[in-house]
Amino acid sequence: GAVVSQHPSWVICKSGTSVKIECRSLDFQATTMFWYRQFPKQSLMLMATSNEGSKATYEQGVEKDKFLINHASLTLSTLTVTSAHPEDSSFYICSGLTSTDTQYFGPGTRLTVL
Amino acid sequence: GQQVMQIPQYQHVQEGEDFTTYCNSSTTLSNIQWYKQRPGGHPVFLIQLVKSGEVKKQKRLTFQFGEAKKNSSLHITATQTTDVGTYFCAGPRMIQGAQKLVFGQGTRLTINP
């Protein structure tokens, strides 16, 4: 199957700082990537859809100025959590959409904000 | 709204017993996908079903897509400890002009060895 990498796998930061998470499709081109957030023992919550070369589409209730998404190439999307606070601590997972409309997920980034 | 419901939420079985999780959509789906997430891991794509009434097998896993393309099931025969994890179904939906994947709540499978 298609491979998606995510970096970093985990990060601990102080409240008020910004954190950037990278998502790369390694063996396919992903014109569309998705960013999810997952709380413990819960399902995946879609945050935003990242489209190469255009602005991301955010789900209702997700602050676009808080979660900045950039999809500058067909293999890279980045999510920046700006001015992070403890309530932003979560597991963030990206996925790349393949030509067969299936999504392949990255390994996730566990963010802890102190 | 457009929802994908999955039951049960939790299932605990003895190793060797069978396991089934069910997925129901409020609307007809063009396809349904199944993912497995191990504890501490990320969702891994298992399979995609496209045709009405389709049945696919992967070793001890059997996936079915309903005739109306609104429900699906995943059945595991003779579970093993390696089957532990949360199984999610997901259906694509056009939402606000964009295709997105709507996930069920997941079924967490735990196994007593």
Short mmCIF file of C-alpha atoms in Angstrom, two decimals:
data_model
loop_
_atom_site.label_atom_id
_atom_site.label_comp_id
_atom_site.label_asym_id
_atom_site.label_seq_id
_atom_site.Cartn_x
_atom_site.Cartn_y
_atom_site.Cartn_z
CA GLY A 1 0.00 0.00 0.00
CA ALA A 2 0.85 3.68 -0.19
CA VAL A 3 3.17 5.10 2.43
CA VAL A 4 2.72 8.33 4.35
CA SER A 5 5.27 9.65 6.79
CA GLN A 6 4.72 12.15 9.52
CA HIS A 7 7.22 14.16 11.49
CA PRO A 8 7.74 14.52 14.35
CA SER A 9 6.18 11.42 15.89
CA TRP A 10 5.88 13.19 19.19
CA VAL A 11 6.52 16.67 20.52
CA ILE A 12 6.36 18.37 23.88
CA CYS A 13 6.17 22.13 23.92
CA LYS A 14 5.46 24.98 26.25
CA SER A 15 2.18 26.82 26.22
CA GLY A 16 2.24 29.73 23.78
CA THR A 17 4.72 28.24 21.34
CA SER A 18 3.97 27.05 17.81
CA VAL A 19 4.50 23.55 16.54
CA LYS A 20 4.80 22.43 12.93
CA ILE A 21 3.90 18.90 11.84
CA GLU A 22 4.90 17.58 8.43
CA CYS A 23 3.03 15.00 6.42
CA ARG A 24 4.64 13.43 3.35
CA SER A 25 3.37 10.95 0.82
CA LEU A 26 6.44 8.88 0.01
CA ASP A 27 5.44 6.80 -2.97
CA PHE A 28 2.46 8.57 -4.46
CA GLN A 29 1.30 12.07 -5.23
CA ALA A 30 -1.42 13.34 -2.98
CA THR A 31 -3.25 16.32 -4.36
CA THR A 32 -5.47 16.01 -1.32
CA MET A 33 -4.37 15.36 2.21
CA PHE A 34 -6.45 15.34 5.35
CA TRP A 35 -5.65 16.31 8.89
CA TYR A 36 -7.37 14.53 11.75
CA ARG A 37 -7.32 14.84 15.46
CA GLN A 38 -7.93 11.89 17.74
CA PHE A 39 -8.62 11.98 21.44
CA PRO A 40 -7.94 8.91 23.57
CA LYS A 41 -10.33 6.05 22.88
CA GLN A 42 -12.27 8.05 20.33
CA SER A 43 -12.68 8.07 16.60
CA LEU A 44 -10.88 10.32 14.17
CA MET A 45 -12.17 13.86 13.90
CA LEU A 46 -11.52 15.53 10.58
CA MET A 47 -10.01 18.96 11.07
CA ALA A 48 -9.31 20.11 7.56
CA THR A 49 -8.80 19.11 3.96
CA SER A 50 -5.53 20.22 2.45
CA ASN A 51 -5.43 20.74 -1.31
CA GLU A 52 -2.18 21.20 -3.17
CA GLY A 53 -1.80 24.74 -4.40
CA SER A 54 -4.93 26.11 -2.78
CA LYS A 55 -6.29 27.04 0.60
CA ALA A 56 -7.28 24.36 3.04
CA THR A 57 -10.90 23.71 3.84
CA TYR A 58 -11.62 23.63 7.54
CA GLU A 59 -14.35 21.71 9.30
CA GLN A 60 -16.88 23.53 11.37
CA GLY A 61 -15.49 24.53 14.74
CA VAL A 62 -11.83 24.33 13.69
CA GLU A 63 -10.04 27.66 13.86
CA LYS A 64 -8.07 28.26 10.67
CA ASP A 65 -5.86 30.85 12.32
CA LYS A 66 -5.06 28.39 15.06
CA PHE A 67 -4.29 25.45 12.81
CA LEU A 68 -2.41 26.71 9.78
CA ILE A 69 -2.19 24.31 6.87
CA ASN A 70 0.13 24.58 3.90
CA HIS A 71 0.15 22.13 1.00
CA ALA A 72 2.94 23.46 -1.16
CA SER A 73 3.69 20.33 -3.14
CA LEU A 74 2.05 17.09 -4.23
CA THR A 75 3.88 15.20 -1.50
CA LEU A 76 3.97 17.55 1.46
CA SER A 77 1.41 19.15 3.71
CA THR A 78 2.18 20.89 6.97
CA LEU A 79 0.03 21.66 9.97
CA THR A 80 1.17 24.40 12.34
CA VAL A 81 -0.48 24.64 15.71
CA THR A 82 -0.03 28.28 16.62
CA SER A 83 0.17 29.52 20.19
CA ALA A 84 -0.45 26.04 21.50
CA HIS A 85 -2.30 25.53 24.77
CA PRO A 86 -2.76 22.42 26.90
CA GLU A 87 -6.19 21.79 25.37
CA ASP A 88 -4.45 21.38 21.99
CA SER A 89 -2.69 18.30 23.31
CA SER A 90 -3.82 15.42 21.17
CA PHE A 91 -2.87 12.86 18.56
CA TYR A 92 -2.74 14.49 15.13
CA ILE A 93 -2.89 12.21 12.09
CA CYS A 94 -2.62 13.09 8.45
CA SER A 95 -3.64 11.03 5.47
CA GLY A 96 -3.07 11.15 1.76
CA LEU A 97 -5.80 10.47 -0.74
CA THR A 98 -4.86 8.08 -3.52
CA SER A 99 -6.23 7.91 -7.02
CA THR A 100 -8.59 5.11 -5.92
CA ASP A 101 -10.13 7.35 -3.25
CA THR A 102 -8.62 5.44 -0.37
CA GLN A 103 -6.75 7.19 2.39
CA TYR A 104 -3.42 6.11 3.74
CA PHE A 105 -2.54 7.45 7.14
CA GLY A 106 0.68 8.72 8.55
CA PRO A 107 1.90 7.30 11.86
CA GLY A 108 0.58 10.31 13.75
CA THR A 109 2.09 13.00 15.94
CA ARG A 110 1.43 13.05 19.64
CA LEU A 111 1.45 16.63 20.84
CA THR A 112 1.73 17.48 24.51
CA VAL A 113 1.49 21.12 25.51
CA LEU A 114 2.70 21.91 29.00
CA GLY B 1 -26.60 14.74 9.15
CA GLN B 2 -24.62 12.18 7.26
CA GLN B 3 -23.48 9.59 9.73
CA VAL B 4 -21.77 6.28 9.88
CA MET B 5 -22.76 4.26 12.90
CA GLN B 6 -20.71 1.34 14.12
CA ILE B 7 -21.54 -1.29 16.71
CA PRO B 8 -20.57 -2.59 19.12
CA GLN B 9 -18.35 0.05 20.65
CA TYR B 10 -16.37 -2.56 22.58
CA GLN B 11 -16.01 -6.31 22.28
CA HIS B 12 -14.03 -8.61 24.49
CA VAL B 13 -13.57 -12.21 23.41
CA GLN B 14 -11.59 -15.27 24.34
CA GLU B 15 -8.82 -16.12 21.94
CA GLY B 16 -10.22 -18.45 19.33
CA GLU B 17 -13.73 -17.00 19.41
CA ASP B 18 -15.20 -15.17 16.45
CA PHE B 19 -15.78 -11.43 16.29
CA THR B 20 -18.05 -9.24 14.19
CA THR B 21 -18.43 -5.48 13.90
CA TYR B 22 -21.25 -3.81 12.02
CA CYS B 23 -21.38 -0.52 10.18
CA ASN B 24 -24.49 1.36 9.07
CA SER B 25 -24.75 4.49 7.01
CA SER B 26 -27.67 6.88 6.89
CA THR B 27 -27.15 7.25 3.14
CA THR B 28 -26.03 5.05 0.28
CA LEU B 29 -22.28 4.81 -0.07
CA SER B 30 -20.24 4.60 -3.25
CA ASN B 31 -17.82 2.40 -1.35
CA ILE B 32 -16.89 1.48 2.18
CA GLN B 33 -13.45 1.16 3.66
CA TRP B 34 -12.19 -0.61 6.73
CA TYR B 35 -9.23 0.36 8.85
CA LYS B 36 -7.49 -1.18 11.84
CA GLN B 37 -5.77 0.84 14.52
CA ARG B 38 -3.55 -0.98 16.97
CA PRO B 39 -3.21 0.50 20.47
CA GLY B 40 -0.87 3.48 20.24
CA GLY B 41 -0.75 3.24 16.46
CA HIS B 42 -2.39 4.84 13.48
CA PRO B 43 -5.22 3.60 11.26
CA VAL B 44 -4.07 1.12 8.65
CA PHE B 45 -6.11 0.56 5.52
CA LEU B 46 -7.50 -2.97 5.31
CA ILE B 47 -9.87 -3.07 2.38
CA GLN B 48 -12.31 -1.22 0.19
CA LEU B 49 -15.66 -2.65 -0.92
CA VAL B 50 -17.36 -1.13 -3.92
CA LYS B 51 -20.03 -3.44 -5.30
CA SER B 52 -23.45 -4.10 -3.86
CA GLY B 53 -23.42 -7.41 -1.96
CA GLU B 54 -19.66 -7.73 -2.29
CA VAL B 55 -17.81 -10.16 -0.04
CA LYS B 56 -14.06 -10.14 0.31
CA LYS B 57 -11.78 -12.27 2.43
CA GLN B 58 -8.37 -11.68 3.86
CA LYS B 59 -7.26 -14.84 5.63
CA ARG B 60 -9.49 -14.95 8.74
CA LEU B 61 -11.19 -11.63 7.98
CA THR B 62 -14.39 -11.51 5.95
CA PHE B 63 -15.80 -8.20 4.77
CA GLN B 64 -19.31 -7.72 3.44
CA PHE B 65 -21.04 -4.81 1.75
CA GLY B 66 -24.81 -4.79 1.92
CA GLU B 67 -27.09 -5.02 -1.08
CA ALA B 68 -28.32 -1.47 -0.51
CA LYS B 69 -24.75 -0.24 -0.02
CA LYS B 70 -25.71 1.25 3.32
CA ASN B 71 -24.25 -1.31 5.67
CA SER B 72 -21.18 -3.43 6.03
CA SER B 73 -19.65 -5.93 8.37
CA LEU B 74 -16.26 -7.27 9.31
CA HIS B 75 -16.06 -10.78 10.69
CA ILE B 76 -12.94 -12.33 12.18
CA THR B 77 -12.86 -16.09 12.56
CA ALA B 78 -10.94 -17.65 15.42
CA THR B 79 -9.45 -14.47 16.81
CA GLN B 80 -5.80 -14.27 17.74
CA THR B 81 -4.07 -11.84 20.08
CA THR B 82 -2.66 -10.03 17.05
CA ASP B 83 -6.21 -9.01 16.13
CA VAL B 84 -6.38 -6.66 19.11
CA GLY B 85 -7.15 -3.09 18.10
CA THR B 86 -9.89 -0.76 17.03
CA TYR B 87 -11.63 -1.41 13.74
CA PHE B 88 -13.12 1.54 11.91
CA CYS B 89 -15.37 1.60 8.93
CA ALA B 90 -15.46 4.71 6.78
CA GLY B 91 -17.56 5.93 3.92
CA PRO B 92 -16.78 8.70 1.43
CA ARG B 93 -19.16 11.61 1.38
CA MET B 94 -19.39 14.74 -0.66
CA ILE B 95 -19.53 17.49 1.89
CA GLN B 96 -19.57 21.08 0.73
CA GLY B 97 -18.29 20.10 -2.68
CA ALA B 98 -15.37 18.05 -1.41
CA GLN B 99 -15.08 14.31 -0.94
CA LYS B 100 -14.35 13.40 2.64
CA LEU B 101 -14.17 10.19 4.59
CA VAL B 102 -16.67 9.83 7.41
CA PHE B 103 -15.54 7.38 10.06
CA GLY B 104 -17.63 5.23 12.31
CA GLN B 105 -16.97 5.39 16.02
CA GLY B 106 -14.91 2.24 15.85
CA THR B 107 -15.13 -1.10 17.61
CA ARG B 108 -12.43 -1.81 20.11
CA LEU B 109 -11.54 -5.48 20.23
CA THR B 110 -9.74 -6.93 23.22
CA ILE B 111 -8.81 -10.57 23.51
CA ASN B 112 -8.26 -12.79 26.49
CA PRO B 113 -5.41 -15.20 25.65
#
